[in-house]
Structure formats: C-alpha cells, structure tokens
XYZ file of C-alpha atoms in Angstrom:
718
model
C 3.464 4.715 -23.586
C -0.072 5.796 -22.750
C -1.445 7.617 -19.748
C -3.725 5.797 -17.270
C -7.021 7.520 -18.088
C -10.167 5.845 -16.755
C -13.300 6.386 -14.707
C -12.236 6.868 -11.083
C -13.621 8.075 -7.792
C -13.406 11.881 -7.526
C -11.773 11.567 -4.080
C -8.215 10.857 -3.073
C -4.773 12.155 -2.182
C -1.798 13.620 -4.002
C 1.774 12.755 -3.153
C 3.261 15.307 -0.756
C 7.057 14.949 -0.555
C 7.244 17.879 1.874
C 5.488 16.075 4.730
C 7.807 15.740 7.731
C 7.499 14.539 11.305
C 10.018 14.777 14.121
C 7.788 13.428 16.888
C 4.248 12.244 17.477
C 3.292 15.829 18.341
C 5.502 17.537 15.777
C 4.534 17.540 12.117
C 4.996 19.861 9.177
C 3.879 19.802 5.583
C 0.341 18.513 6.146
C -1.471 16.233 3.718
C -2.955 17.076 0.340
C -6.371 15.552 -0.279
C -9.688 16.224 -1.993
C -12.298 18.298 -0.191
C -15.219 16.342 1.226
C -18.118 18.596 0.231
C -16.518 20.727 -2.485
C -14.896 19.924 -5.827
C -11.278 20.735 -5.128
C -8.152 19.954 -3.102
C -7.113 21.036 0.375
C -4.050 21.190 2.561
C -4.901 19.654 5.945
C -2.648 20.455 8.905
C -1.329 18.433 10.574
C -3.374 15.523 9.141
C -6.870 14.847 7.828
C -7.854 12.928 10.975
C -7.110 15.793 13.375
C -7.082 18.985 11.286
C -6.412 22.304 12.960
C -6.265 24.142 9.631
C -7.717 23.443 6.190
C -6.696 25.521 3.188
C -8.758 24.593 0.145
C -8.840 25.491 -3.533
C -12.251 24.542 -4.879
C -14.437 25.361 -7.846
C -17.878 26.732 -8.634
C -19.327 26.029 -12.075
C -21.403 28.953 -13.366
C -24.222 27.724 -15.576
C -26.460 29.524 -18.017
C -29.417 31.326 -16.467
C -27.465 32.132 -13.306
C -27.438 28.595 -11.856
C -24.378 27.539 -9.875
C -22.721 24.236 -8.940
C -21.060 24.678 -5.545
C -21.267 21.313 -3.798
C -20.388 17.746 -4.717
C -24.084 17.010 -5.044
C -24.482 19.900 -7.502
C -21.652 18.539 -9.639
C -23.082 15.027 -9.476
C -26.257 16.441 -11.015
C -24.335 17.635 -14.104
C -22.411 14.353 -14.348
C -18.899 15.324 -13.298
C -16.294 12.540 -13.466
C -12.680 11.867 -12.583
C -10.749 10.680 -15.628
C -7.254 10.764 -14.156
C -6.178 9.728 -10.674
C -2.514 9.174 -9.791
C -0.113 10.158 -7.049
C 0.947 13.053 -9.304
C -2.286 14.485 -10.654
C -6.047 14.372 -10.169
C -8.355 15.553 -12.951
C -12.060 16.381 -12.635
C -14.185 16.819 -15.773
C -17.689 17.984 -16.597
C -19.669 19.294 -19.565
C -22.069 22.248 -19.575
C -23.772 23.774 -22.619
C -21.445 21.811 -24.938
C -18.380 23.219 -23.211
C -16.056 20.526 -21.846
C -14.225 21.570 -18.689
C -11.297 19.907 -16.947
C -9.648 20.885 -13.675
C -6.229 19.392 -13.034
C -4.623 19.526 -9.589
C -0.917 18.776 -9.124
C 2.190 19.897 -7.261
C 5.132 21.964 -8.394
C 7.632 21.311 -5.638
C 5.789 22.476 -2.547
C 3.167 24.514 -4.429
C -0.335 23.301 -5.286
C -1.274 24.106 -8.878
C -4.658 24.183 -10.574
C -4.932 24.216 -14.347
C -8.396 24.866 -15.754
C -9.227 24.115 -19.366
C -12.453 24.764 -21.314
C -13.067 23.523 -24.860
C -16.138 24.616 -26.814
C -17.591 21.662 -28.740
C -20.564 23.682 -30.047
C -21.004 25.241 -33.478
C -21.615 28.649 -31.885
C -19.854 30.724 -29.205
C -20.525 29.776 -25.620
C -19.822 31.475 -22.279
C -17.232 29.714 -20.138
C -16.980 30.918 -16.552
C -15.923 29.479 -13.194
C -15.305 30.763 -9.762
C -12.175 29.665 -7.978
C -12.569 29.725 -4.204
C -9.734 29.938 -1.692
C -10.973 28.988 1.758
C -9.048 28.874 5.013
C -10.900 27.067 7.762
C -8.900 27.965 10.859
C -6.792 30.674 9.187
C -5.797 33.630 11.361
C -6.481 36.245 8.682
C -7.095 36.624 4.954
C -5.736 39.551 2.913
C -6.758 40.290 -0.677
C -4.630 42.459 -2.964
C -5.702 42.458 -6.606
C -5.187 39.017 -8.079
C -3.339 37.660 -5.015
C -4.761 36.248 -1.770
C -2.643 35.795 1.343
C -3.712 33.609 4.272
C -1.908 33.702 7.609
C -1.804 30.569 9.768
C -1.946 30.440 13.573
C 1.283 28.979 15.037
C -0.494 26.107 16.801
C -1.712 24.611 13.502
C 1.778 23.288 12.553
C 1.234 24.908 9.128
C 3.581 27.260 7.275
C 2.917 30.841 8.429
C 1.933 32.136 4.982
C -0.074 30.773 2.037
C -0.432 32.857 -1.116
C -2.852 32.071 -3.953
C -2.696 33.581 -7.395
C -2.346 35.100 -9.817
C -5.310 34.091 -11.945
C -5.590 37.221 -14.102
C -8.675 38.594 -12.384
C -9.295 40.344 -9.040
C -10.172 38.322 -5.950
C -13.088 39.272 -3.749
C -12.850 38.661 -0.030
C -15.337 36.313 1.671
C -15.895 35.328 5.296
C -13.239 32.580 5.240
C -11.227 33.368 2.126
C -11.724 34.785 -1.337
C -13.368 34.103 -4.683
C -12.348 35.005 -8.214
C -14.427 34.631 -11.376
C -12.400 33.532 -14.389
C -13.389 32.804 -17.976
C -14.864 34.537 -20.988
C -18.276 35.617 -22.263
C -17.646 34.238 -25.743
C -15.605 31.098 -26.289
C -15.668 30.541 -30.048
C -16.525 27.239 -31.752
C -13.645 24.811 -31.277
C -11.781 27.330 -29.121
C -9.903 26.411 -25.945
C -9.389 28.559 -22.855
C -6.742 27.693 -20.242
C -6.184 29.318 -16.846
C -3.601 28.382 -14.213
C -3.161 29.489 -10.620
C -1.110 28.297 -7.684
C -1.275 28.104 -3.881
C 2.244 28.462 -2.494
C 3.325 28.342 1.143
C 6.265 29.349 3.246
C 7.581 31.824 5.824
C 8.042 35.142 4.005
C 5.053 36.624 2.179
C 6.989 38.228 -0.697
C 8.922 35.028 -1.423
C 5.796 32.907 -1.267
C 3.938 35.250 -3.649
C 6.833 35.068 -6.107
C 6.832 31.277 -5.871
C 3.096 31.174 -6.617
C 3.542 33.376 -9.679
C 6.391 31.224 -11.028
C 4.414 28.025 -10.488
C 1.355 29.428 -12.285
C 3.524 30.504 -15.235
C 5.193 27.139 -15.655
C 2.168 24.984 -14.832
C 1.947 23.508 -18.383
C 5.576 22.375 -18.414
C 5.483 21.055 -14.851
C 2.360 19.081 -15.652
C 4.120 17.440 -18.593
C 6.991 16.393 -16.332
C 4.552 14.697 -13.965
C 2.585 13.067 -16.762
C 5.821 11.687 -18.184
C 6.580 10.118 -14.787
C 3.135 8.527 -14.883
C 3.704 7.226 -18.407
C 6.901 5.485 -17.374
C 5.356 3.993 -14.230
C 2.244 2.674 -15.936
C 4.158 1.299 -18.919
C 5.069 -1.636 -16.653
C 2.422 -1.408 -13.909
C -0.033 -4.336 -13.861
C -3.633 -3.603 -14.737
C -6.664 -5.828 -14.968
C -8.380 -6.764 -18.214
C -11.409 -8.867 -19.050
C -14.340 -9.760 -16.835
C -13.163 -8.834 -13.337
C -15.785 -7.178 -11.091
C -16.273 -3.490 -12.007
C -14.365 -1.851 -9.142
C -11.371 -4.188 -9.163
C -9.296 -2.563 -11.904
C -9.583 0.767 -10.099
C -8.902 -0.897 -6.751
C -5.601 -2.271 -8.008
C -4.805 1.146 -9.497
C -5.368 2.879 -6.132
C -3.219 0.238 -4.408
C -0.266 0.914 -6.678
C -0.670 4.696 -6.529
C -0.881 4.649 -2.716
C 2.311 2.591 -2.665
C 3.996 5.192 -4.900
C 2.908 7.941 -2.506
C 4.645 6.179 0.362
C 8.072 6.539 -1.261
C 9.722 9.749 -0.067
C 12.728 11.553 -1.570
C 16.175 11.621 0.000
C 16.306 13.727 3.155
C 17.362 13.676 6.771
C 19.353 10.509 7.455
C 18.297 8.949 4.149
C 20.677 9.401 1.234
C 18.191 8.119 -1.330
C 14.472 7.430 -1.633
C 12.981 5.683 1.390
C 9.679 3.963 2.260
C 7.208 5.459 4.715
C 4.527 3.377 6.382
C 1.871 5.944 5.416
C 1.371 9.276 3.697
C 0.251 11.409 6.620
C 2.936 10.756 9.247
C 6.143 9.757 7.453
C 8.410 7.348 9.311
C 10.344 4.161 8.641
C 8.980 0.795 9.783
C 10.812 -2.295 8.537
C 7.691 -4.484 8.413
C 5.646 -2.095 6.303
C 8.637 -0.961 4.253
C 9.527 -4.481 3.119
C 5.897 -5.380 2.431
C 5.212 -2.164 0.512
C 8.377 -2.257 -1.589
C 7.704 -5.840 -2.657
C 4.343 -4.543 -3.906
C 5.975 -1.569 -5.652
C 8.188 -4.060 -7.488
C 5.159 -5.196 -9.488
C 5.589 -1.907 -11.384
C 8.906 -0.300 -10.415
C 11.426 -2.784 -8.981
C 14.372 -0.402 -9.326
C 12.843 2.235 -7.044
C 11.700 -0.506 -4.658
C 15.236 -1.888 -4.414
C 16.729 1.562 -3.800
C 14.212 2.278 -1.036
C 14.930 -1.050 0.689
C 18.644 -0.339 0.589
C 18.014 3.061 2.215
C 15.908 1.354 4.861
C 18.839 -0.796 6.015
C 21.943 1.176 5.012
C 20.836 4.494 6.533
C 19.230 3.061 9.671
C 20.736 4.412 12.908
C 21.140 0.875 14.322
C 21.288 -2.692 12.947
C 17.777 -3.542 14.173
C 16.369 -0.900 11.765
C 14.537 1.035 14.491
C 11.337 2.903 13.726
C 12.442 6.490 13.135
C 11.289 9.695 11.512
C 13.210 11.165 8.581
C 15.745 12.914 10.787
C 16.512 9.729 12.697
C 14.330 10.572 15.709
C 13.194 7.274 17.304
C 9.468 6.808 17.729
C 9.163 3.313 19.201
C 10.902 3.245 22.583
C 10.262 0.661 25.303
C 9.785 1.694 28.907
C 13.405 0.827 29.750
C 14.665 3.156 27.010
C 15.292 0.451 24.396
C 14.936 1.866 20.885
C 12.907 -0.689 18.963
C 12.159 -1.707 15.421
C 9.793 -4.354 14.150
C 10.745 -8.019 14.445
C 11.581 -10.680 11.842
C 8.054 -12.027 12.408
C 5.980 -8.900 11.736
C 5.132 -9.011 8.013
C 8.030 -11.469 7.492
C 10.478 -8.970 5.944
C 13.021 -11.600 4.858
C 10.355 -13.422 2.871
C 9.479 -10.120 1.185
C 13.128 -9.283 0.487
C 13.863 -12.669 -1.049
C 10.865 -12.214 -3.356
C 11.999 -8.715 -4.266
C 15.393 -10.109 -5.258
C 13.754 -12.921 -7.241
C 11.799 -10.387 -9.289
C 15.040 -8.860 -10.618
C 17.981 -11.215 -9.830
C 20.012 -8.040 -9.245
C 23.113 -9.520 -7.639
C 24.911 -6.180 -7.284
C 22.047 -4.849 -5.175
C 21.916 -8.056 -3.158
C 25.648 -7.964 -2.478
C 25.341 -4.430 -1.121
C 22.308 -5.295 1.005
C 23.571 -8.620 2.388
C 25.800 -7.280 5.225
C 22.883 -5.261 6.608
C 20.582 -8.279 6.541
C 23.149 -10.314 8.430
C 23.678 -7.502 10.967
C 19.915 -7.308 11.545
C 19.558 -10.989 12.389
C 22.761 -10.908 14.458
C 21.302 -8.029 16.468
C 18.193 -10.032 17.254
C 20.223 -13.062 18.321
C 22.433 -10.900 20.527
C 19.834 -8.577 22.071
C 16.543 -10.483 22.051
C 17.499 -13.995 23.214
C 16.398 -15.311 26.591
C 18.541 -17.411 28.921
C 17.965 -20.534 26.804
C 18.529 -18.917 23.420
C 14.897 -18.467 22.401
C 13.893 -15.132 20.902
C 11.652 -12.751 22.850
C 10.164 -9.309 22.361
C 11.148 -6.268 24.394
C 7.608 -4.829 24.182
C 4.394 -5.370 22.261
C 5.154 -2.435 19.972
C 8.184 -4.357 18.775
C 5.906 -7.332 18.082
C 3.541 -5.242 15.960
C 0.572 -6.373 18.074
C 0.276 -3.315 20.299
C -1.089 -4.168 23.736
C -1.818 -7.819 22.995
C -2.430 -9.586 26.349
C -0.922 -12.847 25.070
C 2.406 -10.984 25.183
C 1.794 -8.418 27.928
C -0.673 -9.223 30.673
C -1.017 -5.505 31.362
C -1.986 -4.758 27.747
C 0.580 -1.983 27.332
C 2.664 -1.057 24.325
C 5.958 -0.136 25.966
C 6.255 -2.382 29.060
C 9.245 -4.733 29.048
C 7.962 -8.281 28.462
C 11.180 -10.179 27.687
C 10.803 -12.625 30.574
C 7.139 -13.462 30.012
C 6.584 -15.488 26.847
C 8.417 -17.254 24.015
C 6.255 -16.486 20.980
C 5.933 -19.160 18.335
C 6.216 -16.688 15.488
C 9.603 -15.326 16.563
C 11.294 -18.735 16.577
C 9.740 -19.727 13.244
C 10.480 -16.328 11.697
C 14.141 -16.643 12.636
C 14.177 -20.095 11.038
C 12.586 -18.635 7.904
C 14.849 -15.556 7.848
C 18.033 -17.577 8.376
C 17.114 -19.973 5.562
C 16.399 -17.048 3.218
C 19.642 -15.347 4.192
C 21.617 -18.557 3.640
C 20.165 -18.918 0.155
C 20.669 -15.246 -0.717
C 24.294 -15.420 0.440
C 24.815 -18.324 -1.923
C 23.528 -16.182 -4.775
C 26.500 -13.833 -4.347
C 29.026 -16.633 -3.663
C 29.332 -16.063 0.076
C 29.701 -19.732 1.022
C 30.816 -19.189 4.625
C 27.925 -16.825 5.343
C 25.517 -19.235 3.705
C 26.743 -22.181 5.814
C 26.532 -20.188 9.037
C 22.919 -19.147 8.497
C 21.909 -22.598 7.316
C 22.995 -23.808 10.763
C 20.959 -21.054 12.454
C 17.991 -22.129 10.367
C 18.268 -25.703 11.618
C 18.659 -24.511 15.216
C 15.476 -22.443 15.087
C 13.521 -25.152 13.323
C 14.399 -27.313 16.318
C 13.393 -24.569 18.764
C 10.078 -24.036 16.981
C 9.408 -27.764 17.124
C 9.585 -27.641 20.937
C 6.506 -25.389 20.764
C 4.427 -27.981 18.901
C 1.567 -29.377 20.959
C 0.643 -32.794 19.518
C -2.485 -32.918 21.672
C -3.926 -29.880 19.865
C -2.055 -30.249 16.551
C -0.778 -26.679 16.597
C 2.119 -24.499 17.718
C 1.669 -22.670 21.022
C 3.403 -19.870 22.919
C 5.470 -20.868 25.976
C 5.247 -19.102 29.346
C 8.835 -18.722 30.536
C 8.261 -18.368 34.283
C 5.609 -21.103 34.487
C 7.405 -23.515 32.180
C 4.258 -24.448 30.228
C 2.154 -23.626 27.189
C 0.012 -20.515 27.435
C -3.632 -21.442 28.056
C -6.683 -19.763 26.523
C -8.461 -17.053 28.497
C -11.929 -16.372 27.036
C -12.427 -13.441 29.421
C -9.435 -11.517 28.007
C -10.384 -10.044 24.638
C -8.147 -8.503 22.004
C -9.923 -7.247 18.890
C -12.888 -9.290 20.047
C -11.114 -12.646 20.383
C -9.143 -14.630 22.947
C -5.630 -13.882 21.670
C -4.084 -16.478 23.978
C -5.863 -19.093 21.881
C -6.232 -17.470 18.495
C -3.720 -15.512 16.464
C -2.669 -15.262 12.827
C 0.952 -15.011 13.922
C 0.783 -18.458 15.505
C 0.426 -19.761 11.939
C 3.933 -18.507 11.148
C 5.060 -21.694 12.908
C 4.278 -23.441 9.635
C 7.538 -22.118 8.205
C 9.294 -24.531 10.574
C 6.768 -27.370 10.287
C 7.198 -30.768 8.675
C 4.789 -32.107 6.067
C 2.713 -34.027 8.611
C 2.294 -30.927 10.772
C 1.244 -28.900 7.739
C -1.508 -31.402 7.002
C -2.626 -31.405 10.623
C -2.782 -27.587 10.692
C -5.007 -27.153 7.664
C -8.117 -26.856 9.802
C -6.339 -24.496 12.234
C -5.567 -22.198 9.304
C -9.192 -22.226 8.122
C -10.414 -21.358 11.618
C -8.660 -17.994 11.212
C -10.589 -17.133 8.043
C -12.608 -14.368 9.706
C -12.248 -11.093 11.612
C -10.056 -9.697 12.980
C -7.490 -11.758 11.035
C -9.049 -10.793 7.698
C -9.446 -7.122 8.690
C -5.826 -6.179 9.284
C -3.429 -6.484 6.317
C -0.534 -7.651 8.503
C -2.533 -10.553 9.925
C -4.086 -11.341 6.550
C -0.595 -11.536 5.064
C 0.381 -14.181 7.635
C -2.895 -16.041 7.132
C -2.487 -16.076 3.348
C 1.062 -17.401 3.546
C -0.066 -20.102 5.972
C -2.887 -21.171 3.642
C -0.450 -21.370 0.737
C 2.041 -23.405 2.811
C -0.684 -25.928 3.642
C -1.783 -26.190 0.005
C -5.206 -24.622 0.551
C -5.116 -22.435 -2.535
C -8.791 -22.603 -3.485
C -9.841 -21.759 0.077
C -7.390 -18.856 -0.022
C -8.889 -17.680 -3.310
C -12.319 -17.558 -1.683
C -10.926 -15.603 1.274
C -9.166 -13.180 -1.054
C -12.378 -12.660 -3.031
C -14.398 -11.785 0.089
C -11.814 -9.147 1.056
C -11.150 -7.757 -2.409
C -14.759 -7.409 -3.431
C -15.641 -5.522 -0.252
C -12.537 -3.306 -0.044
C -12.288 -2.444 -3.718
C -15.954 -1.436 -3.888
C -15.511 0.761 -0.823
C -12.307 2.336 -2.131
C -13.966 3.162 -5.454
C -17.198 4.674 -4.125
C -18.232 7.978 -5.710
C -19.923 9.628 -2.731
C -19.313 10.110 0.980
C -23.027 9.985 1.787
C -22.982 6.573 3.470
C -19.758 7.142 5.436
C -17.274 10.008 5.139
C -14.199 7.947 5.994
C -12.015 6.350 4.910
C -11.384 8.572 1.904
C -11.942 6.657 -1.360
C -9.198 6.559 -3.955
C -6.465 5.471 -1.535
C -5.582 2.345 0.400
C -6.479 2.592 4.056
C -5.070 1.285 7.335
C -7.308 -1.755 7.681
C -10.364 -3.460 6.196
C -13.237 -3.678 8.711
C -16.626 -4.750 7.422
C -18.432 -1.763 8.951
C -17.028 1.670 8.101
C -19.564 3.745 10.020
C -17.237 4.123 13.014
C -13.979 4.452 11.097
C -11.158 5.797 13.306
C -7.980 4.946 11.413
C -5.720 6.335 8.699
C -6.002 6.972 4.957
C -3.123 6.610 2.526
C -1.615 3.704 4.434
C 0.858 1.475 2.577
C -0.028 -1.944 3.876
C -3.707 -1.304 3.169
C -2.708 -1.824 -0.473
C -1.861 -5.445 0.358
C -5.114 -6.230 -1.450
C -2.922 -6.070 -4.579
C -0.898 -9.032 -3.315
C -4.030 -10.991 -2.452
C -5.147 -10.456 -6.030
C -1.925 -10.997 -7.978
C -0.121 -13.553 -5.809
C -2.950 -15.555 -4.293
C -5.842 -15.325 -6.779
C -4.073 -14.870 -10.112
C -1.400 -16.992 -8.461
C 1.809 -15.511 -9.882
C 4.843 -16.539 -7.831
C 8.596 -16.078 -8.102
C 10.990 -18.984 -8.624
C 14.502 -19.651 -7.342
C 15.400 -21.193 -10.686
C 17.500 -19.106 -13.072
C 16.123 -17.620 -16.254
C 12.566 -16.501 -16.893
C 10.936 -19.058 -14.586
C 7.942 -18.585 -12.303
C 4.949 -20.405 -10.872
C 1.222 -20.087 -11.541
C -1.336 -21.212 -8.968
C -4.690 -19.902 -10.203
C -7.272 -19.730 -7.414
C -10.329 -18.119 -8.928
C -13.287 -18.181 -6.518
C -16.503 -19.924 -7.436
C -18.241 -16.574 -8.014
C -15.843 -15.803 -10.880
C -15.667 -19.274 -12.449
C -18.403 -18.559 -14.969
C -17.989 -20.424 -18.276
C -16.448 -18.276 -20.987
C -15.360 -15.469 -18.649
C -11.792 -14.256 -19.026
C -9.639 -12.716 -16.297
C -6.423 -11.049 -17.364
C -3.478 -9.021 -16.111
C -1.708 -6.766 -18.566
C 1.925 -5.893 -17.801
C 3.331 -8.676 -15.685
C 6.838 -7.318 -15.059
C 9.322 -10.006 -14.075
C 13.092 -10.135 -14.507
C 13.146 -7.278 -17.045
C 10.461 -8.943 -19.179
C 6.897 -7.696 -19.560
C 4.079 -9.974 -20.699
C 0.314 -10.402 -20.349
C -1.404 -13.266 -18.516
C -5.023 -14.417 -18.612
C -7.306 -17.277 -17.643
C -10.488 -18.287 -19.487
C -13.008 -20.456 -17.679
C -13.945 -23.682 -19.485
C -17.505 -24.561 -20.462
C -18.098 -26.732 -17.412
C -16.036 -24.364 -15.174
C -13.825 -27.260 -14.043
C -10.758 -26.114 -15.974
C -9.083 -22.910 -17.070
C -7.247 -22.041 -20.259
C -4.113 -20.122 -19.357
C -2.687 -17.684 -21.880
C 0.618 -15.832 -21.959
C 1.186 -13.092 -24.519
C 4.801 -11.977 -24.914
C 6.131 -8.767 -26.401
C 8.569 -10.808 -28.513
C 8.384 -14.464 -29.647
C 9.844 -17.092 -27.289
C 9.374 -20.734 -26.370
C 7.242 -21.565 -23.342
C 7.047 -24.686 -21.206
C 4.543 -25.483 -18.442
C 5.028 -28.282 -15.910
C 2.239 -29.587 -13.706
C 2.576 -31.682 -10.566
C 5.260 -34.225 -11.553
C 4.521 -34.078 -15.284
C 5.108 -31.811 -18.316
C 1.891 -30.136 -19.418
C 2.739 -27.924 -22.375
C 5.721 -27.172 -24.568
C 5.270 -24.419 -27.128
C 7.739 -23.311 -29.747
C 8.916 -19.771 -30.463
C 5.754 -17.658 -30.529
C 4.229 -14.579 -28.963
C 1.103 -16.357 -27.695
C 0.883 -19.560 -25.705
C -2.255 -21.345 -24.453
C -2.372 -24.267 -22.016
C -4.903 -26.033 -19.754
C -4.813 -25.455 -15.994
C -6.742 -26.724 -13.029
C -7.868 -24.209 -10.412
C -5.950 -24.449 -7.138
C -2.982 -26.393 -8.600
C 0.577 -25.030 -8.796
C 2.426 -25.090 -12.119
C 5.958 -24.188 -13.122
C 6.512 -21.997 -16.184
C 9.689 -21.365 -18.163
C 10.025 -18.888 -21.036
C 13.185 -18.961 -23.157
C-alpha cells in the first residue's frame, strides 16, 4: 500500500476530533487550518469565520546571505510545494542551497505536532536553519521560559486557558505577539539528515499541558507512522483519477474524500461509536447530510460509513433523528417547541441508505438498522400528517430550505407552517422511502414489514399524483387553506428566483411519476440547470437524480462538467490573492460562481458532493439490486472531454469487497467509447446493453467493450 503523495494546494484543514459544540453560542476545540499569510498551521477559536483567538505555528526559512522567507509570497519565490495533504497530515516542502526541507503538521491526540526534516543533497556541508514562530493573535499573555512558550487565553475566546509550545532544543525569544526560536545547524554534512520536532499542547493546567507537549514532541516519529498507516489503508481502496482528466480534478476528488473523512467524529456524548457531522467547524448530526456524506465515504471506506449511519439512527434521542450536538442538545427547534430533524425529502436519505447497503450487501448491518428506519418513517406518518393524511413540514428548517416563502409566507425558519402547504417533495419522498424500505426489508426476510411499506408506497404514489398539473406538465405544491395549487409570485424572491414557481425539490415528484410524466418533465428538469439549483449541493443532488430518472444522462454530464471544472479549480488554487475564502484544499458549503463575497463555511461535508457528480453521473457507476458482482455503467462524458484517443480512468473502484479499475477511451470519431475493466484477479465479465448482450469475456484480468455515451449498461463479473 502506497501513500497518497502528489502536488496539492498548500492550504487546508486537519481533522480535529476534539471539536465540540453544545449550542450555537457554545463551542470548544476550535478548528485546525493553515495560516493565510504564513507557512504554518493555526488553531482558530471558535471557528475560522468568526475567530476571537488564533494560535499559529509557522515557519521562517533562513537563506544564505541573511535573506529570509517569512510570507507565503516569499516561499512561492523559492518554489515551495505541498506533497502530502490528508485529514491526518499536511506536508510542505522546499529546497534551498541543495538542502531539501519538509515540514509535517499533524495531531497527537489534542496536541499539534510539527516535525521538521532537512536533508543535504550537496557534495559539501551546508547550513540548515529555520525559525519556528509561535504567534497568539488575541492571546491574553505570552510567557517564555527557556525552550517552552506558554500562551494564556482570554475566557471569552472559548479556547482552552493554556497553550504550551516546545520543547525544540533551543531557547525561545519573546516577540510582540508570541515567540521565535531558531533551530538547525551550521554544518549539515553531505547526505546528512537533521530532524527536529516540537508540539503545541493545550489544556487547563500549565504544568500538565507542558508535560503533554514534551511527550508529544518525543513520540512525534511514532505517532506520525500511526497516522500514515491509517492513510495507507484508506487510500488502498479510495478511488483516484487516472489518464487525461483536467489537471485539478484528481486533487479535487482527493479533497472531497479527505473532507468527508474529517466529518467522521469518534464516539462521544450520546454516540457509542463513530458518527457523522455535517461539517468540521461546528459538529452536529443532521440526517440529510449524514446519509449523503456516508454514501460518499463508502467509495473508500464502507465499513466506517455503515458504522456511522448506525450511530446516526441508533443513538438518536428520538425516532425522527433530530438535529443535535454530540451531547444530545437539540439545535433545530420550531417556535412551538417541536424538536426537529430533516425530512425524508431533504437529500433523500433512504435513497442514499439503499445505495450504501448495495455497495456491501451487509445483511447483518441492515437487519440492525431496519427497525430504526421503520421507526423514522412511522414518526413522520404519525407526527407530520395533515387532516387528510398528506405530509407537511413543521417549519422551514425541517424542510432544509430555511426561510423559503413557498413554505412560509413570513420567510422564517422556526414558524409553524403545518397548515399552509402540502409540498410535492414530501409526498414523493415518502413514496420513494417506503418503496426502498419495503425492498430492504425483503433482503433480511421480513415479509410482513415489506408488505406493509409496499402499501404505503402505493398510497403516497397516489397522493403525489393528485399534485400533478396536466396543464403545466409538472408537479405543484398545494395550498391547504385555499384548496388550490400554489401560484407563482415573481415579486417574492428566494436566492434570486421565484420559489413558488421554481424549485429543485419539486423535481423529487419524479420518484412517483409514470413514464409519460417523466417524458413530459424532461424540459422542466433542464430549466433548473442553472443557479441557484447548481450552486447548492443539496439542490444539485435532487436535480441530478431527476435528470437521471428522465434519461437525460448526456445533459447531466454537461451540467456536472460545468460544476466540477469550476469547483475543482477553485479548491485546488495555490494562492489566496484573488479571494481569501473559501479555503482551498477542502470542500466548502456551496458552489457559487463568484467567490469574492464568500460568507459561508469551509470543511463542509455535502460540498464534497462533487465526487458523486463525477463518479455516479459522469463516470456513471451505479449500484444494482441484483446479487453478485453486478453494477451499471452510464458514461456521460461531456463534449469538452470527448477528444479522440483521450482516456479517462478511475483506479480503485471498491464495490462489494472487490476492487478494480475502470476507464473509458474516446474513439477516433468521438462517437463511441471503449470501456475497460482491470481486475485484481482473473474473472469472467459480461456487459448487457439496452435489451441486448454486448460483450461476454472469459476468465481474464482485463476486459474491453464498446459503449455509447449517455446509454446505461449492466455489468456482471463472476
């Protein structure tokens, strides 16, 4: 197993398992991210968006002749690079006077470690010096004692009271906002290597924190190996791009998967095992994001994804899986006191959970999860049905569309709206969820449960059909008090559009549509192929599923390309000169075209949904309900990539305990593709096109077969 070395942006985040929140105004643990203007890492308290305290460990390169590199721009001038960039470790490298230097940042428990390494590649001795800078922007006081620095935090910063840096084997010198220490040697012999480690620990009692820093510095080499071994195991099965993809895309997928890893937190509070957080900075459980993110994690680590989903349901304080912080504190409460969670429509969790099961066919896990899935849907039927049995929201927060006037005329988040509107997406999502639950119950031989939910599915298909407007060939929300469809209101804007007329969630009705309705709605789907529906991952997810349901795979491939090419280039940028936020090297909250006025979050799980656009909707890999190693391929390469002779591959497709490689090569006239599957061990492979066998290969490691772009094929390996 190899480590994921590459050429990455020198910005990003490290996983911080110690982050905790107990309320929207109560946070501890901060976030751990790269400095903006300096080459180093910093603790930001409480978050990077609203910091009250920054504690940074950054570096100064001392060059021959007395020159110094202190800023990012200085390091750019000497060609510094980032060769390693995971949730566990970030490495920065540069070369000066034939001395190669690497700085590795990582965590040991709750302690930030820095390991510096210099290797002399010259035939003669060379000096190798750096300055390590500890800076506390907002610190109450800084005390220097020999090779230890102690910073005291003001109480209002929500930071631990004490941070201690050291030892680094050389005295610190106090500065205006911290301290500096010069480390290194005057003569590093030819081929010689110098290594220095120091740590920044934090806590309540100065003596204990200083001891923790010393221990972490001493064991930095062994702790780093533990983390690198975790990375080896993860990336042994994590998908990565090969071939002729645009330059930033391989890194973009890498950042997506690493951000998703960061959003998995260890057992704690009410959670008995690992659990999924919606984002890095403010950890809490949200069913919509959790299901979406763990399906994505399953591309690389389905076992951890399954455990986190089980925690999400099993350890929830109520069957509706309310949005809570780690300790169970609710954080989405309607005005009438109702404790809310996200609905079956927001990010379609049952669709995600079925796909997660299909990636492993782990029936033991499914059997344990099934009662919680049934309790969740039962809760919605019991507590969110109106007088006629249609589903309604308690508030717009519960819907996921905070303040949307189509749901709440007052545009609030918490106002009770249960008697106002019957949303299309809720009826269709219940139909979808009940059908998935019925099928999943059959997988574990629960015939009675399966029959019950099959009946619920039929009931909610019928209810969704009452919301079909044949005059407009689309599904429409129903105003309960007025007894009519909701009309457009061009004067009421939500994210720049009339949400009473337009909405990606209205397309969820397609899950309860017949074939004729799907054909009629093709144009309606395409009309949503723009902002804001292609800016927010949750809406884009619904739009993409709707396009796939209506068979518009090539159109979807073009939409995916326009998002991926923009977002991946932005996430892989090497400077903050054009716009300081969002921070590169991590998925972000949403994907606007203009980042100059960015006001949202970094390290946000569903921002990594670009990975699904790429792997599911452009590469076109899909799960199958058939037993064995069966799946579907629906390649949807955009016109910009269909260049004759170009090859687009994915190494490490992990599916049902098997890992293989997949690629497409564009034909000479670009009208066809040559699909290729490379297995780790020889096996037979069959490919079926629409209504006809296409390829049947004997026992071999490599299989090649013709494909047409935008067409779905079934594949079986045995």
